[in-house]
Short mmCIF file of C-alpha atoms and ligand atoms in Angstrom, two decimals:
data_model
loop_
_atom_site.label_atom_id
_atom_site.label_comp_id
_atom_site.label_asym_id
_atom_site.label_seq_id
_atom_site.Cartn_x
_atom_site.Cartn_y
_atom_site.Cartn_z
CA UNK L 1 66.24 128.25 113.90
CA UNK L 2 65.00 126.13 111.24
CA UNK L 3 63.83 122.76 111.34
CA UNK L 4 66.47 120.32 111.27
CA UNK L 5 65.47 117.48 108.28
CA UNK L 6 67.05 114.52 107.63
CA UNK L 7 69.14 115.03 104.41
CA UNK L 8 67.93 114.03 101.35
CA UNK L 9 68.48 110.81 100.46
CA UNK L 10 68.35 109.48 103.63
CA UNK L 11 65.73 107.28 105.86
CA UNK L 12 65.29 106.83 109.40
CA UNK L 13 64.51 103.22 110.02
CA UNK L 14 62.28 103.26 112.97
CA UNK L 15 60.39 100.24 114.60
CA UNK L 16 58.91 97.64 112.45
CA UNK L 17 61.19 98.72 109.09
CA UNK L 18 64.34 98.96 111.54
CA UNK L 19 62.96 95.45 112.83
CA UNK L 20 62.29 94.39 109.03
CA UNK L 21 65.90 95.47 108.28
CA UNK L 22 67.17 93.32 111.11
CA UNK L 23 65.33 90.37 110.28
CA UNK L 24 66.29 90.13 106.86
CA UNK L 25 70.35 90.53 107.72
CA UNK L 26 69.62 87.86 110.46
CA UNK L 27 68.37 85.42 107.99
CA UNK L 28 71.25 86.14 105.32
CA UNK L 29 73.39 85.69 107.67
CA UNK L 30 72.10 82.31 109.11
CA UNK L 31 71.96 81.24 105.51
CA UNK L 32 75.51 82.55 104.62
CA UNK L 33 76.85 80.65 107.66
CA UNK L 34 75.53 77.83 106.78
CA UNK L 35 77.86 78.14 103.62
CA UNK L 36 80.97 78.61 105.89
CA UNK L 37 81.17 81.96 105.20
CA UNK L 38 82.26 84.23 108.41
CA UNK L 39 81.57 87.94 109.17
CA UNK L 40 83.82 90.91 108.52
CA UNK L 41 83.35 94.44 108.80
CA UNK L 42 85.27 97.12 106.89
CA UNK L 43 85.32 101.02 107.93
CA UNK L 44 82.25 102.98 105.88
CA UNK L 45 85.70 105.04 104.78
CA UNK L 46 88.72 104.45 103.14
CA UNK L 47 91.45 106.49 100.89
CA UNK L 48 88.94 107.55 97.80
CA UNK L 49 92.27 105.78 96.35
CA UNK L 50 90.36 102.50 97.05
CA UNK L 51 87.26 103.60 95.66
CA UNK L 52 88.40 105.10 92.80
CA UNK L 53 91.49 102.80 91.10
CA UNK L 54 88.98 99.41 91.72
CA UNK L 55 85.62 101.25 90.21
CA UNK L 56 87.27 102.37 87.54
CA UNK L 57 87.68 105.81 86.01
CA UNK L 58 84.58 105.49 83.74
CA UNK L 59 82.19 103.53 86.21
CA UNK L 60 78.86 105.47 87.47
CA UNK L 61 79.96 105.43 90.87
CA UNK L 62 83.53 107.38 90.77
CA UNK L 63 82.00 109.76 87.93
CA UNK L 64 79.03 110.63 89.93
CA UNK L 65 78.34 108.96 92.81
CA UNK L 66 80.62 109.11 95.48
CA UNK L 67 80.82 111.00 98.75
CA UNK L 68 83.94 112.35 98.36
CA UNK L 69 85.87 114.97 101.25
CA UNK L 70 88.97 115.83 102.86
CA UNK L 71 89.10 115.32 106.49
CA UNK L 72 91.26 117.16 108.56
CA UNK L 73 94.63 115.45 108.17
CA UNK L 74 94.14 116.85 104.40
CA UNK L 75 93.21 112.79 103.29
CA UNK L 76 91.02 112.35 100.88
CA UNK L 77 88.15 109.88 102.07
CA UNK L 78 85.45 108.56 100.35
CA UNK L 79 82.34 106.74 101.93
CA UNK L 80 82.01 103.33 100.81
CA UNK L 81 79.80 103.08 97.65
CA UNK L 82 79.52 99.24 97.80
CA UNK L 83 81.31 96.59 99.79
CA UNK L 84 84.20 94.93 97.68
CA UNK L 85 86.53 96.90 97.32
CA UNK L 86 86.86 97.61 101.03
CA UNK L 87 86.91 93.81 101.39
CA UNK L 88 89.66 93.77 99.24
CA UNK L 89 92.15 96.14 100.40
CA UNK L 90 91.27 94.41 104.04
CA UNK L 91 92.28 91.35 102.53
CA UNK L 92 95.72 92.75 100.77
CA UNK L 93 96.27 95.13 103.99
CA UNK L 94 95.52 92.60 106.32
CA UNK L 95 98.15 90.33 104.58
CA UNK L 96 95.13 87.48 104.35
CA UNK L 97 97.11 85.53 101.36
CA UNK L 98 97.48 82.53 103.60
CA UNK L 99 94.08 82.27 104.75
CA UNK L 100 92.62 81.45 101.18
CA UNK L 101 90.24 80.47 100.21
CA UNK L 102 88.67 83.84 102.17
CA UNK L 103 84.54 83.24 102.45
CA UNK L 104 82.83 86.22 104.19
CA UNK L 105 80.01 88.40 104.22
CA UNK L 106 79.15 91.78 105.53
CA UNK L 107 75.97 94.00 106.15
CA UNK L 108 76.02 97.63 106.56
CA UNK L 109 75.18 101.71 104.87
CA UNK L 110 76.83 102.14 101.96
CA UNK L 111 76.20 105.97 100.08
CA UNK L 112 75.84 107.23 96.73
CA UNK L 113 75.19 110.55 95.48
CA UNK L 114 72.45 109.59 92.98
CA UNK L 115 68.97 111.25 92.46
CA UNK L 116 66.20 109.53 94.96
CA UNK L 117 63.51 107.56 94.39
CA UNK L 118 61.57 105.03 94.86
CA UNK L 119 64.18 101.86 95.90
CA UNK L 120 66.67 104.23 95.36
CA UNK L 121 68.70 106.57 98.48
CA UNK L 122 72.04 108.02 99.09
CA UNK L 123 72.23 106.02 102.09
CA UNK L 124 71.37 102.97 101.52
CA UNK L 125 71.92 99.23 103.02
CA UNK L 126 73.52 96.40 101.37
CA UNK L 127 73.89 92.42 102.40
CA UNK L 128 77.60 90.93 100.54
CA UNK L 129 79.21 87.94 100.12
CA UNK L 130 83.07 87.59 98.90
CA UNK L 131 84.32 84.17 97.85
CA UNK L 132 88.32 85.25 97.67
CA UNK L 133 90.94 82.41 95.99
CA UNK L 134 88.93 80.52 93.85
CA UNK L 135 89.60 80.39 90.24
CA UNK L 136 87.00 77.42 90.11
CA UNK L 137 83.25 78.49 88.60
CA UNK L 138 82.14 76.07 91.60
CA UNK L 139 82.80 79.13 93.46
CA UNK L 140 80.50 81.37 90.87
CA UNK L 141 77.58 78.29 91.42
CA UNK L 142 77.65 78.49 95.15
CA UNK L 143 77.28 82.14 95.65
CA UNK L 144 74.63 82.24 93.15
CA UNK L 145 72.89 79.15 95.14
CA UNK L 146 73.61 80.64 98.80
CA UNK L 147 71.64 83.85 97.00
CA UNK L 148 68.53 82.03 95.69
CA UNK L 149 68.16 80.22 99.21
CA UNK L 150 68.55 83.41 101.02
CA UNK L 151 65.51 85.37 98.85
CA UNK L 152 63.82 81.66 99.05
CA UNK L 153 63.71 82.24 102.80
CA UNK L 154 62.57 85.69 102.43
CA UNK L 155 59.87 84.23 100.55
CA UNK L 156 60.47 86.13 97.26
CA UNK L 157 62.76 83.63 95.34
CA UNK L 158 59.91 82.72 92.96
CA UNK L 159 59.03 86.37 92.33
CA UNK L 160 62.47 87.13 91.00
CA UNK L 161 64.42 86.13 87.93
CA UNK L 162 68.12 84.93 87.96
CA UNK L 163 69.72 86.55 84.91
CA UNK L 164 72.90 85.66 83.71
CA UNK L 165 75.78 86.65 81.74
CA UNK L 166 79.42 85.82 81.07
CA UNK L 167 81.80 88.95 80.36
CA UNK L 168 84.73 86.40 79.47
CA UNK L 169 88.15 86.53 80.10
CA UNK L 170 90.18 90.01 79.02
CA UNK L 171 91.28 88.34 75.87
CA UNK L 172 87.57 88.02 74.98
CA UNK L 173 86.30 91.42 76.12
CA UNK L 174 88.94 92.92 74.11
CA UNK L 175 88.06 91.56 70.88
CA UNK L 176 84.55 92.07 71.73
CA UNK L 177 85.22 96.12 72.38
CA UNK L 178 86.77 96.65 69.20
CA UNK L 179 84.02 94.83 67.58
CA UNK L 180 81.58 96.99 69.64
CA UNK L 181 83.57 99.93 68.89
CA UNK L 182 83.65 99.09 64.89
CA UNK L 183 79.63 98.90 64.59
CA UNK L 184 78.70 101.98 67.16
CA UNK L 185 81.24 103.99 65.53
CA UNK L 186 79.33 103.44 62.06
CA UNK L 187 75.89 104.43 63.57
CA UNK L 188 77.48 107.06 66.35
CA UNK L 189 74.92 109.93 64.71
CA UNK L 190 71.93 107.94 66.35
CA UNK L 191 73.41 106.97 69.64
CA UNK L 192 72.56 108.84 73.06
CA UNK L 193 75.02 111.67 74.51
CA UNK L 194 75.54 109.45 77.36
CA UNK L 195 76.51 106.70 74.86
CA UNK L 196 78.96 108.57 72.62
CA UNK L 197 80.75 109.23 75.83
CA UNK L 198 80.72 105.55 76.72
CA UNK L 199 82.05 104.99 72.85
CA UNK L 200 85.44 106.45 73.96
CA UNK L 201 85.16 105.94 77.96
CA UNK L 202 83.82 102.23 77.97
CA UNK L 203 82.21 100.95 74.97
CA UNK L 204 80.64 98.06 76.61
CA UNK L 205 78.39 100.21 78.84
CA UNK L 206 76.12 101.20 75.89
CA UNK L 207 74.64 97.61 76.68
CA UNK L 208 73.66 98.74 79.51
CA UNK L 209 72.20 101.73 78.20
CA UNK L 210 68.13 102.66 79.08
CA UNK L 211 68.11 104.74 76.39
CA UNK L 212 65.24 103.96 73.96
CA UNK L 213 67.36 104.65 71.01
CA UNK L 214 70.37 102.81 71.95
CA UNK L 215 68.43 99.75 72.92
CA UNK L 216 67.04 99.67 69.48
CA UNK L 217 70.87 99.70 67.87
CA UNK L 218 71.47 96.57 70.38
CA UNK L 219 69.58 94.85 68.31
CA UNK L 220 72.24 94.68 65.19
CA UNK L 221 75.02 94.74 67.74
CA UNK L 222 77.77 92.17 67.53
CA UNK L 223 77.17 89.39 70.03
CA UNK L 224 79.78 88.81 72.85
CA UNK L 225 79.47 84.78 72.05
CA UNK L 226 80.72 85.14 68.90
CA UNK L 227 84.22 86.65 70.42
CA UNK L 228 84.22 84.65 73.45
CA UNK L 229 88.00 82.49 73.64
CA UNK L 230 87.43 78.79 74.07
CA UNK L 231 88.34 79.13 77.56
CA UNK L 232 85.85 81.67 78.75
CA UNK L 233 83.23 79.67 76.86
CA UNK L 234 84.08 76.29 79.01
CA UNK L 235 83.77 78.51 82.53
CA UNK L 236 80.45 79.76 81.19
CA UNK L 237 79.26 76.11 80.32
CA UNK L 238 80.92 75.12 83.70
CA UNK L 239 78.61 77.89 85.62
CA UNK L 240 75.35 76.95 83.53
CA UNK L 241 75.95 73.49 84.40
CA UNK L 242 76.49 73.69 87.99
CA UNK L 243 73.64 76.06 88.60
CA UNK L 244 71.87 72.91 86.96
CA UNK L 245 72.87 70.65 89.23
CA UNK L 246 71.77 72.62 92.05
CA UNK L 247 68.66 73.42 90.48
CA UNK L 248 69.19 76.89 90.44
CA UNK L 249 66.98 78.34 87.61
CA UNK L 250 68.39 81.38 85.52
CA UNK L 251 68.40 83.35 82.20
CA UNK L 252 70.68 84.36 79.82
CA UNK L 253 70.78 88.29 79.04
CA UNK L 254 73.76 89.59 77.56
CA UNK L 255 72.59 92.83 78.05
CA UNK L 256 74.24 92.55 81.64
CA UNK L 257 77.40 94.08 81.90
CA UNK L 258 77.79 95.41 85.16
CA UNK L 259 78.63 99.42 86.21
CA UNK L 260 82.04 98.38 87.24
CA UNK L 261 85.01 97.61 85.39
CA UNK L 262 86.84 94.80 87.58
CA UNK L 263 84.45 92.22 86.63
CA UNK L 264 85.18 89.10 84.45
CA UNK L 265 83.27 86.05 83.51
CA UNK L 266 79.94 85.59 85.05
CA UNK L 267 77.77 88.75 85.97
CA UNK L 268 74.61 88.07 86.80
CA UNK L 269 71.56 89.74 88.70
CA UNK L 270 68.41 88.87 90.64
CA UNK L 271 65.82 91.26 88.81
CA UNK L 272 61.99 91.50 90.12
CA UNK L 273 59.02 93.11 88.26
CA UNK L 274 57.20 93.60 92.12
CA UNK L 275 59.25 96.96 92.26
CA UNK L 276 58.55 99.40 89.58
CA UNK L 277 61.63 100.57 87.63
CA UNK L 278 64.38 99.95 90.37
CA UNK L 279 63.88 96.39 89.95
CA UNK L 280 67.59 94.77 90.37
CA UNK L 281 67.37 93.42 94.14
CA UNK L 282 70.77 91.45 93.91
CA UNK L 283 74.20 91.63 91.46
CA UNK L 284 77.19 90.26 91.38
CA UNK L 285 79.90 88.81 90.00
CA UNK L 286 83.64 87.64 89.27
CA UNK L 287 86.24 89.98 89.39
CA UNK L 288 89.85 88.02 89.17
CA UNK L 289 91.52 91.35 88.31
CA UNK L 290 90.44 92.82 91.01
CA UNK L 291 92.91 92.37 94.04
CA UNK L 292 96.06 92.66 91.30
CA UNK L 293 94.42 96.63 89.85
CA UNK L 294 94.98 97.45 94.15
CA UNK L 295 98.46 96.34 94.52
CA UNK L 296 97.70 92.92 95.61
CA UNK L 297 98.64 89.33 94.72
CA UNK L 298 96.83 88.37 91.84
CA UNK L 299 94.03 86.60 93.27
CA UNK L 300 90.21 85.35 92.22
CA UNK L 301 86.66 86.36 93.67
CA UNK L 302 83.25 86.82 93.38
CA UNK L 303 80.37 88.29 95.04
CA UNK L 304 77.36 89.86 95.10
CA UNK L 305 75.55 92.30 97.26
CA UNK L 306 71.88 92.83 97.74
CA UNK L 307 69.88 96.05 98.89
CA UNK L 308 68.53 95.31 102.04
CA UNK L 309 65.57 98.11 100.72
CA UNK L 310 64.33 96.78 97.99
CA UNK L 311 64.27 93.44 99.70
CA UNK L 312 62.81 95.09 102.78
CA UNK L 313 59.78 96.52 100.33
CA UNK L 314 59.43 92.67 98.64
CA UNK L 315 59.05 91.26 101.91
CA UNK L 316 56.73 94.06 103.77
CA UNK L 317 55.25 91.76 106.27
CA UNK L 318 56.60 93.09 109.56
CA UNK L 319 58.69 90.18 111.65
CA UNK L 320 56.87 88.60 114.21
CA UNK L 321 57.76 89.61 117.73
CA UNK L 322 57.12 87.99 120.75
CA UNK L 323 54.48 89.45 122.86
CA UNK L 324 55.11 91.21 126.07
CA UNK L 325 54.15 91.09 129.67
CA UNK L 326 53.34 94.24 131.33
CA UNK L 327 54.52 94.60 134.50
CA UNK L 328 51.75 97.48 136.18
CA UNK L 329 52.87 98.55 139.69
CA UNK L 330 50.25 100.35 141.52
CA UNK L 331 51.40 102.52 144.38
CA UNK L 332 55.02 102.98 145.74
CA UNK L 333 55.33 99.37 147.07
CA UNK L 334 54.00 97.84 143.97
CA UNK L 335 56.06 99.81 141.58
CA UNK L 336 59.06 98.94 143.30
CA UNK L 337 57.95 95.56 143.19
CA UNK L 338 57.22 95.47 139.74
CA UNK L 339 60.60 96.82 139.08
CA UNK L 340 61.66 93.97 141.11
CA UNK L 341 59.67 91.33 139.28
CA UNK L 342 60.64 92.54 135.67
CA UNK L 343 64.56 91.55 136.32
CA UNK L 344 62.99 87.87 137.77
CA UNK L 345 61.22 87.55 134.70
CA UNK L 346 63.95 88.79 131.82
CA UNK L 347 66.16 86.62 133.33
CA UNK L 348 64.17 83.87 132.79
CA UNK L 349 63.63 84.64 128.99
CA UNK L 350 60.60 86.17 129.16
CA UNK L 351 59.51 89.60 127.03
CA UNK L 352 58.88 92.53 129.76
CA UNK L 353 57.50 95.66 129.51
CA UNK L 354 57.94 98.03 132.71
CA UNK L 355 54.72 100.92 132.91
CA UNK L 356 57.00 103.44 134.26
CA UNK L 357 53.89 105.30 135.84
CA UNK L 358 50.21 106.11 135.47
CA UNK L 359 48.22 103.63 137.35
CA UNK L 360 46.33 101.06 136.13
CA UNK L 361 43.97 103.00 133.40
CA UNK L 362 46.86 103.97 131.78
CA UNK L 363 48.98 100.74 132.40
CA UNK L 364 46.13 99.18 130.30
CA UNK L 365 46.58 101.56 127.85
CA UNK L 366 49.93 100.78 127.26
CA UNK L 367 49.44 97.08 127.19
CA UNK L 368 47.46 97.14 124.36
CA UNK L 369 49.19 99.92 122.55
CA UNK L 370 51.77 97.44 122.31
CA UNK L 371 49.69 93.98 121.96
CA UNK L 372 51.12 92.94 124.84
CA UNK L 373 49.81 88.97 126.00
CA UNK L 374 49.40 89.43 129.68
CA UNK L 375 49.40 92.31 132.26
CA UNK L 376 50.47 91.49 136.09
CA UNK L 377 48.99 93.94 137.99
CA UNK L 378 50.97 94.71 141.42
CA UNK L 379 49.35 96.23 144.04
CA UNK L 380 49.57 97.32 147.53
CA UNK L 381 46.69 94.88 148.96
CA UNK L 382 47.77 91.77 146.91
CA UNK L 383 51.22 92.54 148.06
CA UNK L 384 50.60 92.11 151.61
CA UNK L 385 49.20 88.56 151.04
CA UNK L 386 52.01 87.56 148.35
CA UNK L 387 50.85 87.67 145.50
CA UNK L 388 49.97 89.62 142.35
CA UNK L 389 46.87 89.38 139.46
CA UNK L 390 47.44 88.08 135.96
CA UNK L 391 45.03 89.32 133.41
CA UNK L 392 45.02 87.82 130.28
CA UNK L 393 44.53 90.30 127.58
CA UNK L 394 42.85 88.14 125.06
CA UNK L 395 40.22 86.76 127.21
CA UNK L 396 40.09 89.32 129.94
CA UNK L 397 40.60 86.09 132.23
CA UNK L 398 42.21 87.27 135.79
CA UNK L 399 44.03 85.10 138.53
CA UNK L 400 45.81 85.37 141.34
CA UNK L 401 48.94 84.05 141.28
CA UNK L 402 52.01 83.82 144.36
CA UNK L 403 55.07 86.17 143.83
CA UNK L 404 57.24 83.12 143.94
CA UNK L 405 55.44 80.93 141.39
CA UNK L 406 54.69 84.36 138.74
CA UNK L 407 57.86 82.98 136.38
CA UNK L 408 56.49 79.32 136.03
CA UNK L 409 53.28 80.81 135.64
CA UNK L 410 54.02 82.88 132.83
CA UNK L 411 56.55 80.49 131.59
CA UNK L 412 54.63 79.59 128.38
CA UNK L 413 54.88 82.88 127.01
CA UNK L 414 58.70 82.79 126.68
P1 ATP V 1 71.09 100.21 89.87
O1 ATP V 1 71.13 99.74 88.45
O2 ATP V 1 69.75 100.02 90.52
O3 ATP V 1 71.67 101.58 90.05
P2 ATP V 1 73.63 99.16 90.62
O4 ATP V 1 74.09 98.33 89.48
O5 ATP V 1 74.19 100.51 90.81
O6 ATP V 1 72.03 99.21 90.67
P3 ATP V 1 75.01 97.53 92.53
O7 ATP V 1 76.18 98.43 92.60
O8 ATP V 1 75.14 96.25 91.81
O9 ATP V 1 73.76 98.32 91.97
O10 ATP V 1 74.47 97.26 94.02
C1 ATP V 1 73.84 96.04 94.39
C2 ATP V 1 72.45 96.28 94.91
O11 ATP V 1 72.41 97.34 95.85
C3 ATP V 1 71.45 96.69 93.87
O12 ATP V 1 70.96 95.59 93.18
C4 ATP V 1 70.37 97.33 94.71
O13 ATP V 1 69.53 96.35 95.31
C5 ATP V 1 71.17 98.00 95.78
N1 ATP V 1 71.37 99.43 95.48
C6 ATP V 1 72.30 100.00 94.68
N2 ATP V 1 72.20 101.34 94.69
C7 ATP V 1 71.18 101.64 95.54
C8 ATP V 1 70.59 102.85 96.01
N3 ATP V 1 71.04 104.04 95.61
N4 ATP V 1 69.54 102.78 96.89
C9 ATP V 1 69.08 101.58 97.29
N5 ATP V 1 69.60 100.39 96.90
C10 ATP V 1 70.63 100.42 96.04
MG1 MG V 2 73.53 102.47 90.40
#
């Protein structure tokens, strides 16, 4: 039989990057809290339905992304590509109307069928945050803040830029497509394949483009600011302004447009230069249209979600653990003590690690394999009188110590 792999695409987190992982959802988390924002967890599948009427029929992810099969009740189930819309059928399913405004976050695999690389897999791991029932661009100004603070406790704030953009209201983006439309049309010989499609599909997408020829027809493009209705332009002001008062730095690019068609007014995206070409660590943005495309009320949001990978590879120091004691039983007696002794110990906080068997060489061994601080070594002789030796590892420094006072003992390494 052949080898089983892992399929493509897809990463086995294992120790210190499983740890990594870990560490930065715990400090999100803490940070998102502190925001009043609670937990939720949506199922990694819904109806594709969910997927595909939110995304939007032209969008990246429903063209070509999405893991899409029947399962054996003849449904057809897709595996979550991101996080919102999932939040947002929970919140029209759920019946969560009354509960506005709705501030949560979630953590968790989310899979696209896209070509691998460097920062990018098929399963991959995202960090969100969904601010349902507020119109306000307060709203837009906190999530943005609650982001910066969370990369500034990673440590990678200042090695990341905030850019921003404002996509209006749908009065605005619809004078602004037929603009677009009018000028690509007139220069449609020298645009990309890709981009002729978008010309019909989703004209606004060729800002998006990474096509070298397209980006140098952006150049002459119309500008969004001059179609913007007085309205949009006071929520962008609004958003600058409050991201000033928080001291939140950022910069304009109106090049960002998003992949998905349910967002309105601000877009915006936490871009580094630390990770080669996949450098977008964290997007978001407002999406009032959202909740009313699924069926729902019409109701406000906006988010953002951030690859817990790329972050992961910005932040590569491995979290510090707290080192171990090994617990070496030497003989029957002993290892049944040490067995013993390892339940006295975890219940009083401490870090444990049981040598299952060996003797003392390879106890050692073990210890240091896994930098542990101290090794109590538990034998039949020391036993008898009642009590056990504590080496430390980092001096070599070796004590006896009574069975009954081992826990204070060791206490400081809790
Ligand atoms: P990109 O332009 O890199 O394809 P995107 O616009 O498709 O990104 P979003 O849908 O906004 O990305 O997802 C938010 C974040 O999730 C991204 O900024 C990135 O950090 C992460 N992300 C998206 N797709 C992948 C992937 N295939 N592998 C790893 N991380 C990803
Ligand atoms: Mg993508």
């Amino acid at each position: 039989m052949a080898k089983l792999q892992p399929v493509r695409g897809t990463h086995d987190l294992i120790g210190d990057e499983a740890r990594s992982h870990l560490a930065i959802a715990g400090a999100a988390r803490e940070i998102a809290e502190r925001y009043g924002f609670a937990p939720m967890a949506t199922p990694i599948f819904e109806f594709t339905e969910v997927f595909q009427r939110t995304l939007g029929d032209t969008s990246d992810i429903v063209t070509k992304e999405m893991y899409t099969f029947e399962d054996k009740g003849g449904n057809s189930l897709t595996l979550r590509p991101e996080g919102t819309a999932g939040v947002a059928r929970a919140f029209i399913s759920g019946g969560l109307q009354n509960e506005l405004p709705l501030k949560c976050f979630y953590h968790g695999p989310m899979f696209r069928h896209e070509r691998p690389q460097k920062g990018r897999q098929r399963q991959f791991h995202q960090f969100g945050v969904e601010l349902i029932g507020v119109a306000e661009p307060t709203a837009d100004v906190e999530v943005i803040a609650m982001a910066a603070d969370i990369l500034d406790t990673l440590g990678i704030l200042s090695e990341t830029t905030l850019e921003l953009n404002t996509l209006g209201d749908a009065q605005s983006k619809e004078q602004y497509r037929e603009a677009l439309v009018a000028y690509f049309s007139g220069v449609s010989d020298k645009l990309s394949e890709e981009s002729r499609d978008r010309l019909v599909r989703n004209p606004l997408r060729i800002l998006d483009s990474k096509d070298a020829g397209d980006r140098a027809l952006l150049a002459d493009a119309p500008r969004f600011d001059d179609y913007m209705t007085e309205e949009a332009a006071a929520f962008f002001a609004a958003v600058q302004d409050g991201l000033e008062t928080v001291g939140v730095a950022f910069k304009r690019n109106p090049h960002i447009v998003r992949g998905l068609d349910y967002y309105s007014h601000t877009a915006f995206e936490f871009t580094t230069e630390a990770l080669g070409a996949q450098g977008t660590v964290l997007a978001g943005g407002r999406y009032d249209g959202l909740i009313e495309t699924m069926g729902g009320p019409r109701t406000p949001g906006v988010g953002w979600g951030a690859g817990l990978e790329r972050l992961a590879m910005m932040t590569d120091a491995a979290p510090a653990v707290t080192r171990a004691i090994t617990l070496v039983g030497l003989g029957e007696a002993g290892e049944r003590e040490a067995l013993r002794l390892s339940g006295v110990l975890r219940h009083a906080g401490l870090t444990v690690e049981l040598v299952y068997k060996g003797g003392l060489k390879r106890g050692l061994k073990r210890a240091d394999r896994i930098n542990a601080a101290v090794a109590v070594l538990i034998g039949d002789d020391e036993l008898e009188r009642g009590t056990v030796t504590v080496r430390n590892l980092d001096t070599g420094e070796q004590s006896d110590v009574a069975i009954a006072d081992l826990k204070d003992h060791l206490a400081a390494y809790r």
